[in-house]
CSV table of C-alpha atoms in Angstrom, one decimal:
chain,number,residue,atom,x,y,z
A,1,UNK,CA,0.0,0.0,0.0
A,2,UNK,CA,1.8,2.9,-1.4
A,3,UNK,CA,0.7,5.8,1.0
A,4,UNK,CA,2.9,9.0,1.3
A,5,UNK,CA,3.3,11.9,3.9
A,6,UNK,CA,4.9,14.9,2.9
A,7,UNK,CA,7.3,16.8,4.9
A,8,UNK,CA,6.8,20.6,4.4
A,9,UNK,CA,7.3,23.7,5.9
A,10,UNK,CA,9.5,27.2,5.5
A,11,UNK,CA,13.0,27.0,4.4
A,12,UNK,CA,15.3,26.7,7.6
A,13,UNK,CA,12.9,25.0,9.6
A,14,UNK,CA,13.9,21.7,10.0
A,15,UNK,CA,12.7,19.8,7.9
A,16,UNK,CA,15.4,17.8,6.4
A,17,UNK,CA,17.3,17.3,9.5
A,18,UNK,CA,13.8,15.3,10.9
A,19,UNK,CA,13.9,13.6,7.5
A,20,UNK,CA,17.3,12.5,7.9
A,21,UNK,CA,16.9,11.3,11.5
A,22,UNK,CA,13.6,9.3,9.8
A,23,UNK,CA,14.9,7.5,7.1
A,24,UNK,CA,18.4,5.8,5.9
A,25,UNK,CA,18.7,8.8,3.0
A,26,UNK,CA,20.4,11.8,3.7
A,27,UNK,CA,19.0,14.6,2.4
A,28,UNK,CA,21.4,17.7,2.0
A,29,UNK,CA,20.7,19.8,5.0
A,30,UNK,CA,22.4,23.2,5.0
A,31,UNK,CA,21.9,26.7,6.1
A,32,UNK,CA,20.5,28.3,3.2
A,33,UNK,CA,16.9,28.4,1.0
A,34,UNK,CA,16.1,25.4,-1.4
A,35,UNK,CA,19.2,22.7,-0.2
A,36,UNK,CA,16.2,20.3,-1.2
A,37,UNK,CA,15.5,20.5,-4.4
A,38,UNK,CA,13.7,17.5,-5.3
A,39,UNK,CA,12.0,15.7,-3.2
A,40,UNK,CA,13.5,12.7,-1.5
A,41,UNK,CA,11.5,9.5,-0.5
A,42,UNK,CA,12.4,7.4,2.5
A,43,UNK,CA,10.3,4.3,3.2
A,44,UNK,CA,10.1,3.9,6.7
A,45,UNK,CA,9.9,1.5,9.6
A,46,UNK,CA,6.4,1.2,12.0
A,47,UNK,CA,7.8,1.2,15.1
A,48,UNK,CA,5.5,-1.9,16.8
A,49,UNK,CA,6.3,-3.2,19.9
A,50,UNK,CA,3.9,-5.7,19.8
A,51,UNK,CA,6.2,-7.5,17.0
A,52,UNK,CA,9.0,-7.9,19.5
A,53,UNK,CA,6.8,-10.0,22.0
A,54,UNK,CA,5.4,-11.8,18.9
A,55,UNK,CA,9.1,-12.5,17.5
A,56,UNK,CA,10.1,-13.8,21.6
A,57,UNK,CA,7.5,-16.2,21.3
A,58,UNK,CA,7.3,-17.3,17.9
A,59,UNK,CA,11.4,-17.3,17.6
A,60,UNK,CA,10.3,-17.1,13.5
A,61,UNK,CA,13.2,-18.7,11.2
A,62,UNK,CA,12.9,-16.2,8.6
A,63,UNK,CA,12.5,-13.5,11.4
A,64,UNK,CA,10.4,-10.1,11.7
A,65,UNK,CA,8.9,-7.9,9.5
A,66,UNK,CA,7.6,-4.9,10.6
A,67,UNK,CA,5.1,-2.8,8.5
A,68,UNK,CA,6.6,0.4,6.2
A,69,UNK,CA,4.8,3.9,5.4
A,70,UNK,CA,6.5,6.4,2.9
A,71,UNK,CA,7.7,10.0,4.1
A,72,UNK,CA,8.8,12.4,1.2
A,73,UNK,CA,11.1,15.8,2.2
A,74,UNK,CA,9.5,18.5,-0.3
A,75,UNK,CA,11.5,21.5,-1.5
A,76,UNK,CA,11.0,24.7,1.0
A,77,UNK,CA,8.0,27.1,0.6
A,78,UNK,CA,8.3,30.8,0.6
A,79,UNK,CA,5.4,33.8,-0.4
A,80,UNK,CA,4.2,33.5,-3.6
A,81,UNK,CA,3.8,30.4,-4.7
A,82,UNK,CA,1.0,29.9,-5.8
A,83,UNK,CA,2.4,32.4,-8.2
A,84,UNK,CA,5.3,30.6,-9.1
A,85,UNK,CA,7.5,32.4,-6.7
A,86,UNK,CA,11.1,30.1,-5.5
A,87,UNK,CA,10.3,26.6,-6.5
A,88,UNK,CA,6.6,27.4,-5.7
A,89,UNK,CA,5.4,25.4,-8.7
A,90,UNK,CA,7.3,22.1,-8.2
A,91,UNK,CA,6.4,22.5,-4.3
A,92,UNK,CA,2.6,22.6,-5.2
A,93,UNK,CA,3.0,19.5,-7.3
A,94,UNK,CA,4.9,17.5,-4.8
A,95,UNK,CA,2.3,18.4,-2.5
A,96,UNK,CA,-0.7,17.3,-4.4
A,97,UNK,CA,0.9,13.9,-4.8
A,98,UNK,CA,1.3,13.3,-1.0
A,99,UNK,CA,-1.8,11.3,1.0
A,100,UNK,CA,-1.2,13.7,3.9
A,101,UNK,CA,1.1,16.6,6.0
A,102,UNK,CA,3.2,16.8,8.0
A,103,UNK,CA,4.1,20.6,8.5
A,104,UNK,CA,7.1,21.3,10.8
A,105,UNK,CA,7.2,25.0,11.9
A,106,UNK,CA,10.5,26.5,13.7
A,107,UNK,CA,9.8,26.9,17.8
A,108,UNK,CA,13.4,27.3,18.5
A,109,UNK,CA,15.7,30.2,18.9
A,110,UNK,CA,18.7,30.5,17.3
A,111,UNK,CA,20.8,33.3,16.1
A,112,UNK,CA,23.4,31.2,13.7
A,113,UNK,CA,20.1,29.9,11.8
A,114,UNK,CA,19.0,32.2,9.2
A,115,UNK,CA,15.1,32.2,9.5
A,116,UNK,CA,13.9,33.2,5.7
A,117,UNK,CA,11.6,36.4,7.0
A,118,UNK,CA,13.9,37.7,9.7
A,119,UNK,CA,12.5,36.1,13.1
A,120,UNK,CA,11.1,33.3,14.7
A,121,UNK,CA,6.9,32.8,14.5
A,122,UNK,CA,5.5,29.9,13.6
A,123,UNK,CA,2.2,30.9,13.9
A,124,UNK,CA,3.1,33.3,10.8
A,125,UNK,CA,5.5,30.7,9.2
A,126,UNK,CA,2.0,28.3,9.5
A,127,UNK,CA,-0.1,31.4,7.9
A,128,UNK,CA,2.2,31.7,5.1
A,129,UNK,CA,2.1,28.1,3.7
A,130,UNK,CA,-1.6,27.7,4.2
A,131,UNK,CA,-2.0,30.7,2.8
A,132,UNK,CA,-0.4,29.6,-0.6
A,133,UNK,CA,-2.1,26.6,0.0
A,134,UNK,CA,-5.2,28.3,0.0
A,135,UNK,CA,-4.6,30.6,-3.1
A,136,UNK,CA,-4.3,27.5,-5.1
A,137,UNK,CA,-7.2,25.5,-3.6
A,138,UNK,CA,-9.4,28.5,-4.3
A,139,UNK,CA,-8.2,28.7,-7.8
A,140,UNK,CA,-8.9,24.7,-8.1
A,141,UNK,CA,-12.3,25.3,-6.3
A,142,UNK,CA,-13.6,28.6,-8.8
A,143,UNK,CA,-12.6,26.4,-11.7
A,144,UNK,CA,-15.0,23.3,-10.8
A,145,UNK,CA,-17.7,25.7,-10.5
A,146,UNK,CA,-18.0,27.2,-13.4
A,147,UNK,CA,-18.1,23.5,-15.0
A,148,UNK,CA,-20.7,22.1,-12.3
A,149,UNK,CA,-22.6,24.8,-12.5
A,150,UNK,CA,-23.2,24.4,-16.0
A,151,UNK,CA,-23.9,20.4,-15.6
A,152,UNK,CA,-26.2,21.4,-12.8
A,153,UNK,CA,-28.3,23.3,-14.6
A,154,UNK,CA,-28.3,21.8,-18.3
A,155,UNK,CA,-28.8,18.4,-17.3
A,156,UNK,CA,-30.3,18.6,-13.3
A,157,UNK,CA,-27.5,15.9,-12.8
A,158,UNK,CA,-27.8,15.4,-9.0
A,159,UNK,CA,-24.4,14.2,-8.4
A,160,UNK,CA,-23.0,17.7,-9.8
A,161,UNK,CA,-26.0,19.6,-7.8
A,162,UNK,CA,-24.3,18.1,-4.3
A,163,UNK,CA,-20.5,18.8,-5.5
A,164,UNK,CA,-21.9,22.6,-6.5
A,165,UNK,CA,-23.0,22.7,-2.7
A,166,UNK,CA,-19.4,21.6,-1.5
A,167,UNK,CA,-17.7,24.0,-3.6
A,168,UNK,CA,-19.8,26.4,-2.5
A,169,UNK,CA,-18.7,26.0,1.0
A,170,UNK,CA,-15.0,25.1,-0.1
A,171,UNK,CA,-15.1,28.9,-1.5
A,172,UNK,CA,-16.6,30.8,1.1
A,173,UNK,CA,-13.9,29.1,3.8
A,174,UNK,CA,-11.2,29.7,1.4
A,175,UNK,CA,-12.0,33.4,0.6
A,176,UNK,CA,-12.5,33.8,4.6
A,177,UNK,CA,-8.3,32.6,4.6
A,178,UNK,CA,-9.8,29.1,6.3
A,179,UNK,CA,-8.4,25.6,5.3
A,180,UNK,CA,-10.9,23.3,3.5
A,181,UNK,CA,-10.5,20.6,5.9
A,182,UNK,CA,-12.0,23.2,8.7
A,183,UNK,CA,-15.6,22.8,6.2
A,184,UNK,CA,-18.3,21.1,7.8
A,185,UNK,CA,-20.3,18.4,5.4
A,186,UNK,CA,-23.6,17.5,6.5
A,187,UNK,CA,-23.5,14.1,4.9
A,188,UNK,CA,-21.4,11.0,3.1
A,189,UNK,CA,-22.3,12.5,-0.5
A,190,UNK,CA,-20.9,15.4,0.3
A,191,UNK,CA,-18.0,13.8,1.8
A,192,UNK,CA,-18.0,11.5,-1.1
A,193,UNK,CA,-17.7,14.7,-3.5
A,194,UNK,CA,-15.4,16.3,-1.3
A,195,UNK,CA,-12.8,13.4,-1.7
A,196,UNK,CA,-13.1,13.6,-5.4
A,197,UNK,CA,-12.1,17.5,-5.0
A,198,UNK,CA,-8.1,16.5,-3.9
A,199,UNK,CA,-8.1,19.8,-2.2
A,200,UNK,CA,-4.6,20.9,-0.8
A,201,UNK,CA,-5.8,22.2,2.3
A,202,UNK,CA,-8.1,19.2,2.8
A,203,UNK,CA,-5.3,16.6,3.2
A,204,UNK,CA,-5.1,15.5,6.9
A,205,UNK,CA,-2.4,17.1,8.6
A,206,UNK,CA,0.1,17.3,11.4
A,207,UNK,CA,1.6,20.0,12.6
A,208,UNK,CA,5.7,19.1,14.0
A,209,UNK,CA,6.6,21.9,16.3
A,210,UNK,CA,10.4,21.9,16.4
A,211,UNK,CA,12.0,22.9,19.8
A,212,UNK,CA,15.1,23.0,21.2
A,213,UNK,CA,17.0,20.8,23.7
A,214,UNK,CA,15.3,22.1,26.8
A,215,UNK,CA,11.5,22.3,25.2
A,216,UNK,CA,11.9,18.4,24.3
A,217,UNK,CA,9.7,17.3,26.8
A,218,UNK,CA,7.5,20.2,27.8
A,219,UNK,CA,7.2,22.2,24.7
A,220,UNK,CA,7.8,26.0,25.0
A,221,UNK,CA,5.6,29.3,24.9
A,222,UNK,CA,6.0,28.9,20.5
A,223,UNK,CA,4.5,25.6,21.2
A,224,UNK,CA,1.1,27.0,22.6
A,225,UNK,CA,0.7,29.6,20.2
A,226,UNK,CA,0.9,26.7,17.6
A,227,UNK,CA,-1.8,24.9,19.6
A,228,UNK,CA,-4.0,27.8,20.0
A,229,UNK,CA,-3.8,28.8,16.3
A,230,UNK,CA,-4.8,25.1,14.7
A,231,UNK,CA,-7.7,24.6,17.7
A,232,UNK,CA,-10.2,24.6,15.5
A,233,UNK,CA,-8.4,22.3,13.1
A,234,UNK,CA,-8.6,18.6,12.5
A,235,UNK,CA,-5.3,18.6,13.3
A,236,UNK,CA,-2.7,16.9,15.7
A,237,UNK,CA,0.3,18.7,17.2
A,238,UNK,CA,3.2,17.4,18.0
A,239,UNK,CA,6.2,17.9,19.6
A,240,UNK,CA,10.3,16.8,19.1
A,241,UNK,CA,13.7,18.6,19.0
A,242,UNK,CA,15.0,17.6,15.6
A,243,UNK,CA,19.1,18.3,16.8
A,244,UNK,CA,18.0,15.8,19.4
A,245,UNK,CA,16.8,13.3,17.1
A,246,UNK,CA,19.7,13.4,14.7
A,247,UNK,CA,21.7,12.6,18.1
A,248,UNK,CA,20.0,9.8,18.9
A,249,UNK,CA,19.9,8.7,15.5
A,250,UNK,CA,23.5,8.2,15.7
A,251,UNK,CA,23.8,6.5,18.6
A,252,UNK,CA,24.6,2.4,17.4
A,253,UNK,CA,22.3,0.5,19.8
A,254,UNK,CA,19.1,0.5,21.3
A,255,UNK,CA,20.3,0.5,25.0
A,256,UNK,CA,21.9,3.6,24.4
A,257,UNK,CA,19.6,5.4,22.4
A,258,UNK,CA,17.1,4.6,25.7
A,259,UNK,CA,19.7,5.8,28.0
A,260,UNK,CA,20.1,8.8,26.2
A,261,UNK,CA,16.1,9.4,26.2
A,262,UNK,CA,16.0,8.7,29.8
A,263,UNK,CA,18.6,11.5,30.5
A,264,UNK,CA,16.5,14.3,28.9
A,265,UNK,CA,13.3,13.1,30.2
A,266,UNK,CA,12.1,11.0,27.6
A,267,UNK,CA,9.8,7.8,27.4
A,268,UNK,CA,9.9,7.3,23.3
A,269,UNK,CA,12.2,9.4,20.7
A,270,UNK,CA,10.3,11.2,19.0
A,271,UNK,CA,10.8,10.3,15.5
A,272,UNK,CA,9.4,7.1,17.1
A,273,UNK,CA,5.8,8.9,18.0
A,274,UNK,CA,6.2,10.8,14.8
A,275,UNK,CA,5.9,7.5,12.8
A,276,UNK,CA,3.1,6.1,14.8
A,277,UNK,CA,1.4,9.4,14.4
A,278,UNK,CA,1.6,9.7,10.5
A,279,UNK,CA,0.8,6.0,10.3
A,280,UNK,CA,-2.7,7.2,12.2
A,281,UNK,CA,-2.8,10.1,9.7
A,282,UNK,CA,-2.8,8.5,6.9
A,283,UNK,CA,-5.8,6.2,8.6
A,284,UNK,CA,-3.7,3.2,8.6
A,285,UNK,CA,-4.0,0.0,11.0
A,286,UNK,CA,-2.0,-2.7,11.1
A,287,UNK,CA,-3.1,-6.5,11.1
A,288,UNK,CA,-0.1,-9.4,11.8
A,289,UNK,CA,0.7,-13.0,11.1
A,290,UNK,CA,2.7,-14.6,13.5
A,291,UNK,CA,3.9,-18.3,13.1
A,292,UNK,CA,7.3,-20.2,13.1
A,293,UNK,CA,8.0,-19.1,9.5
A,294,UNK,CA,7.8,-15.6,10.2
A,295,UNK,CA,6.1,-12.6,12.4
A,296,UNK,CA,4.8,-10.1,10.0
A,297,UNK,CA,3.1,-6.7,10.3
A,298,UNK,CA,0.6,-5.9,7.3
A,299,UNK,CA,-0.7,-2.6,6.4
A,300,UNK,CA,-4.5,-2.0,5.5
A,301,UNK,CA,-7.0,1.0,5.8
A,302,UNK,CA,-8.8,1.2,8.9
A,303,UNK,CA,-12.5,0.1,8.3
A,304,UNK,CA,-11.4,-2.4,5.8
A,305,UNK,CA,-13.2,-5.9,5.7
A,306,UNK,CA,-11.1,-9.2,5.5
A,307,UNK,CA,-11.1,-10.0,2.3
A,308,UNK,CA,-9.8,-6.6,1.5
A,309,UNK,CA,-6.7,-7.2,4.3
A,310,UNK,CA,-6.4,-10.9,2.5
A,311,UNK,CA,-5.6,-9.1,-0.5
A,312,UNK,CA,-2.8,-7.3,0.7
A,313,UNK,CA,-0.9,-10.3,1.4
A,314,UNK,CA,-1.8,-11.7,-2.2
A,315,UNK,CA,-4.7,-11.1,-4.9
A,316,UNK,CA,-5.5,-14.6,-4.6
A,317,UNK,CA,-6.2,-14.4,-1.0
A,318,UNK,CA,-8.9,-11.9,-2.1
A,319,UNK,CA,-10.4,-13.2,-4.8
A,320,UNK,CA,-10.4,-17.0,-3.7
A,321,UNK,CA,-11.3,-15.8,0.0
A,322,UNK,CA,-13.4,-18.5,1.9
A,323,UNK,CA,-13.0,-17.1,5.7
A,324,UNK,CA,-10.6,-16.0,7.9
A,325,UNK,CA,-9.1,-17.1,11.4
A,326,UNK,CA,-8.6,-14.1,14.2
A,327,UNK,CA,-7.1,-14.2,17.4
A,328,UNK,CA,-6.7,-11.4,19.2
A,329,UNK,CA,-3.3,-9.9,20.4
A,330,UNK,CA,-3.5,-10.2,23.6
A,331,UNK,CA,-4.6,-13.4,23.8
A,332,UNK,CA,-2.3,-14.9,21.9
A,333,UNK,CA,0.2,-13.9,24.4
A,334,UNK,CA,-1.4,-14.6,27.6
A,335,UNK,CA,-1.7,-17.6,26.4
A,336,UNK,CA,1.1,-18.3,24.8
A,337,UNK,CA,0.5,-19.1,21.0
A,338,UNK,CA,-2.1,-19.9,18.2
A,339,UNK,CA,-2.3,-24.4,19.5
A,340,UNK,CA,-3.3,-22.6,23.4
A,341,UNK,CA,-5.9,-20.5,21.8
A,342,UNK,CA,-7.3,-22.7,20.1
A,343,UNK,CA,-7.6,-25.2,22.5
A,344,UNK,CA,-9.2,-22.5,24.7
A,345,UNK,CA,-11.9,-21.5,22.1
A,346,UNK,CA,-10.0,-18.2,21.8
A,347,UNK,CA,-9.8,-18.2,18.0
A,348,UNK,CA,-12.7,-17.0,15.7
A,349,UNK,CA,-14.0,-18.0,12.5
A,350,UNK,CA,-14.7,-14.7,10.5
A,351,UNK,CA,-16.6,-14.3,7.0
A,352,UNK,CA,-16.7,-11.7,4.0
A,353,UNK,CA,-18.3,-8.6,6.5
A,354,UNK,CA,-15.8,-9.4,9.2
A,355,UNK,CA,-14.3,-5.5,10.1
A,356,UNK,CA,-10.1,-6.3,10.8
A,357,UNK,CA,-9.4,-4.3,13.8
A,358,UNK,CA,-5.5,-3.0,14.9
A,359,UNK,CA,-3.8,-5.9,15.9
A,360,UNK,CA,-5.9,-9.2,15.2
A,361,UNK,CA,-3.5,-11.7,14.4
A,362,UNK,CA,-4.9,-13.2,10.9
A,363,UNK,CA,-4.9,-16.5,9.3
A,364,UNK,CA,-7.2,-16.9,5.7
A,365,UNK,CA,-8.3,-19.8,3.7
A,366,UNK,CA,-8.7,-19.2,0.2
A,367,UNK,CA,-9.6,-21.5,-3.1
A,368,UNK,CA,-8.2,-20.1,-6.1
């Protein structure tokens, strides 16, 4: 399941150093404008602890496989891009391409890092992209309408009459300088219709407040302005030092990259919760198959039925489904693997309409 977030934010913000500590590619991080020009792609690990228990119980010959989601570094933003300015045009299109956002905004301080407008505010720095974001959404939005409006009315096609509504909306938020995703809709067609807009400012999004060393665990007063300006978003907020994180990224093994967290006052790194958290963005759950071959993670969409999650192991699966075998997590380790739940009537038998939840560990029969 090819899913992507994409990293944006000002220049000088941090965003490549986070994308470095995220993934094995090394972006070119530097003190100037534009030092990524195209954007890179890093395929990353699911941190899941649950596979660690599964793999000390299984002891799998081939080993572990933990599930992946994609994370692209896009080039820096500045004013004007919607007109073109900087690399305005290739940012957009980078952007569209993306599933969701992660938008890191500068809460730090510091006097040896140029900021591109002069002085530290993300709350502005925030304005400035959605405002772009917004210029070009609005464009997008005043386009469709002069087409539905025509279907709408030649041919009383009801489908365009309920998109015409949703644009309508989509262009008095915009002109008001609000994000489409802040647009209440009143029922699934016009969620429906909204989907089939692929709205900029409608793509879920996470806002990555980066802080320095002493604001790791706490946050700082930048922080709260953040949270106070996206409250009436559908957005999450969180917080890491990205210099931390490229630390602990270079630290060999686990036991000291936990010592290290333990030192500053950490439970998790946070490139760690900033996985799990796009993961959730991106509406993604995760099912497993554990046996003496192998422990597995496998990615499907939350909501999704089991043939659906069959056929992310193989097509076949799907189209030969028959039903499927689910034991929960947690019982499979309290009781210690698949033979003890079984024996204790812990394993279900699950058909077509079966709903996969986080977790269940799956077995399906197929006939191809």
């Amino acid at each position: 399941m090819s899913l992507q977030c994409g990293i944006v934010g000002l220049p000088n913000v941090g965003k490549s150093t986070l994308f470095n500590c995220l993934s094995n590619a090394k972006a070119q991080s530097a003190n100037f404008p534009f030092c990524t020009i195209e954007p890179n792609v890093g395929v990353i690990t699911v941190p899941d602890e649950r596979l660690i228990k599964l793999g000390e119980l299984c002891k799998p010959e081939r080993g572990v496989i933990p599930t992946t989601v994609e994370i692209v570094d896009i080039a820096g933003l500045v004013k004007g891009a919607s007109k073109g300015e900087g690399l305005g045009n290739k940012f957009l299109a980078n952007i569209r391409e993306t599933d969701a956002i992660i938008h890191v905004l500068r809460c730090f301080d510091d006097e040896n890092v140029v900021h591109v407008d002069g002085s530290v505010d993300p709350v502005r720095d925030k304005e400035i992209i959605d405002a772009e974001l917004q210029l070009k959404d609005l464009e997008t939005v005043e386009s469709r309408i002069q087409k539905t409006e025509k279907q709408a009315k030649a041919g009383g096609d009801k489908q365009a009459k309920i998109a015409l509504d949703v644009l309508y909306k989509y262009r008095e938020a915009l002109s008001e300088g609000k994000n489409a995703r802040t647009v209440e809709l009143t029922n699934k067609e016009e969620e429906q219709a909204a989907k089939e807009m692929f709205l900029l400012t409608n793509k879920p999004v996470m806002y990555v407040c980066n802080v320095d060393e002493e604001s790791a665990v706490k946050g700082n007063a930048y922080v709260e302005k953040v949270r106070d300006a996206v409250k009436d978003e559908n957005a999450q907020v969180l917080v890491l030092a990205a210099k931390i994180e490229s630390e602990i990224a270079e630290l060999e093994t686990y036991d000291e990259r936990q010592m290290f967290l333990e030192e500053i006052g950490l439970e998790e790194s946070g490139v760690n919760r900033l996985i799990k958290a796009a993961y959730a963005l991106l509406d993604l759950r995760t099912f497993l198959t554990a046996g003496s071959d192998e422990v597995r993670a496998w990615t499907f969409r939350a909501g999704s039925k089991a043939p659906q999650c069959a056929g992310v192991i193989h097509t076949d699966f799907e189209r030969g489904f028959i039903r499927a075998e689910v034991i929960k997590y947690e019982d499979f380790i309290t009781l210690g693997g698949e033979a003890q739940c079984r024996a204790a009537g812990k394993l279900g038998i699950e058909g077509k309409d079966y709903i996969v939840q986080d977790g269940d560990i799956m077995h399906f029969l197929f006939n191809v």
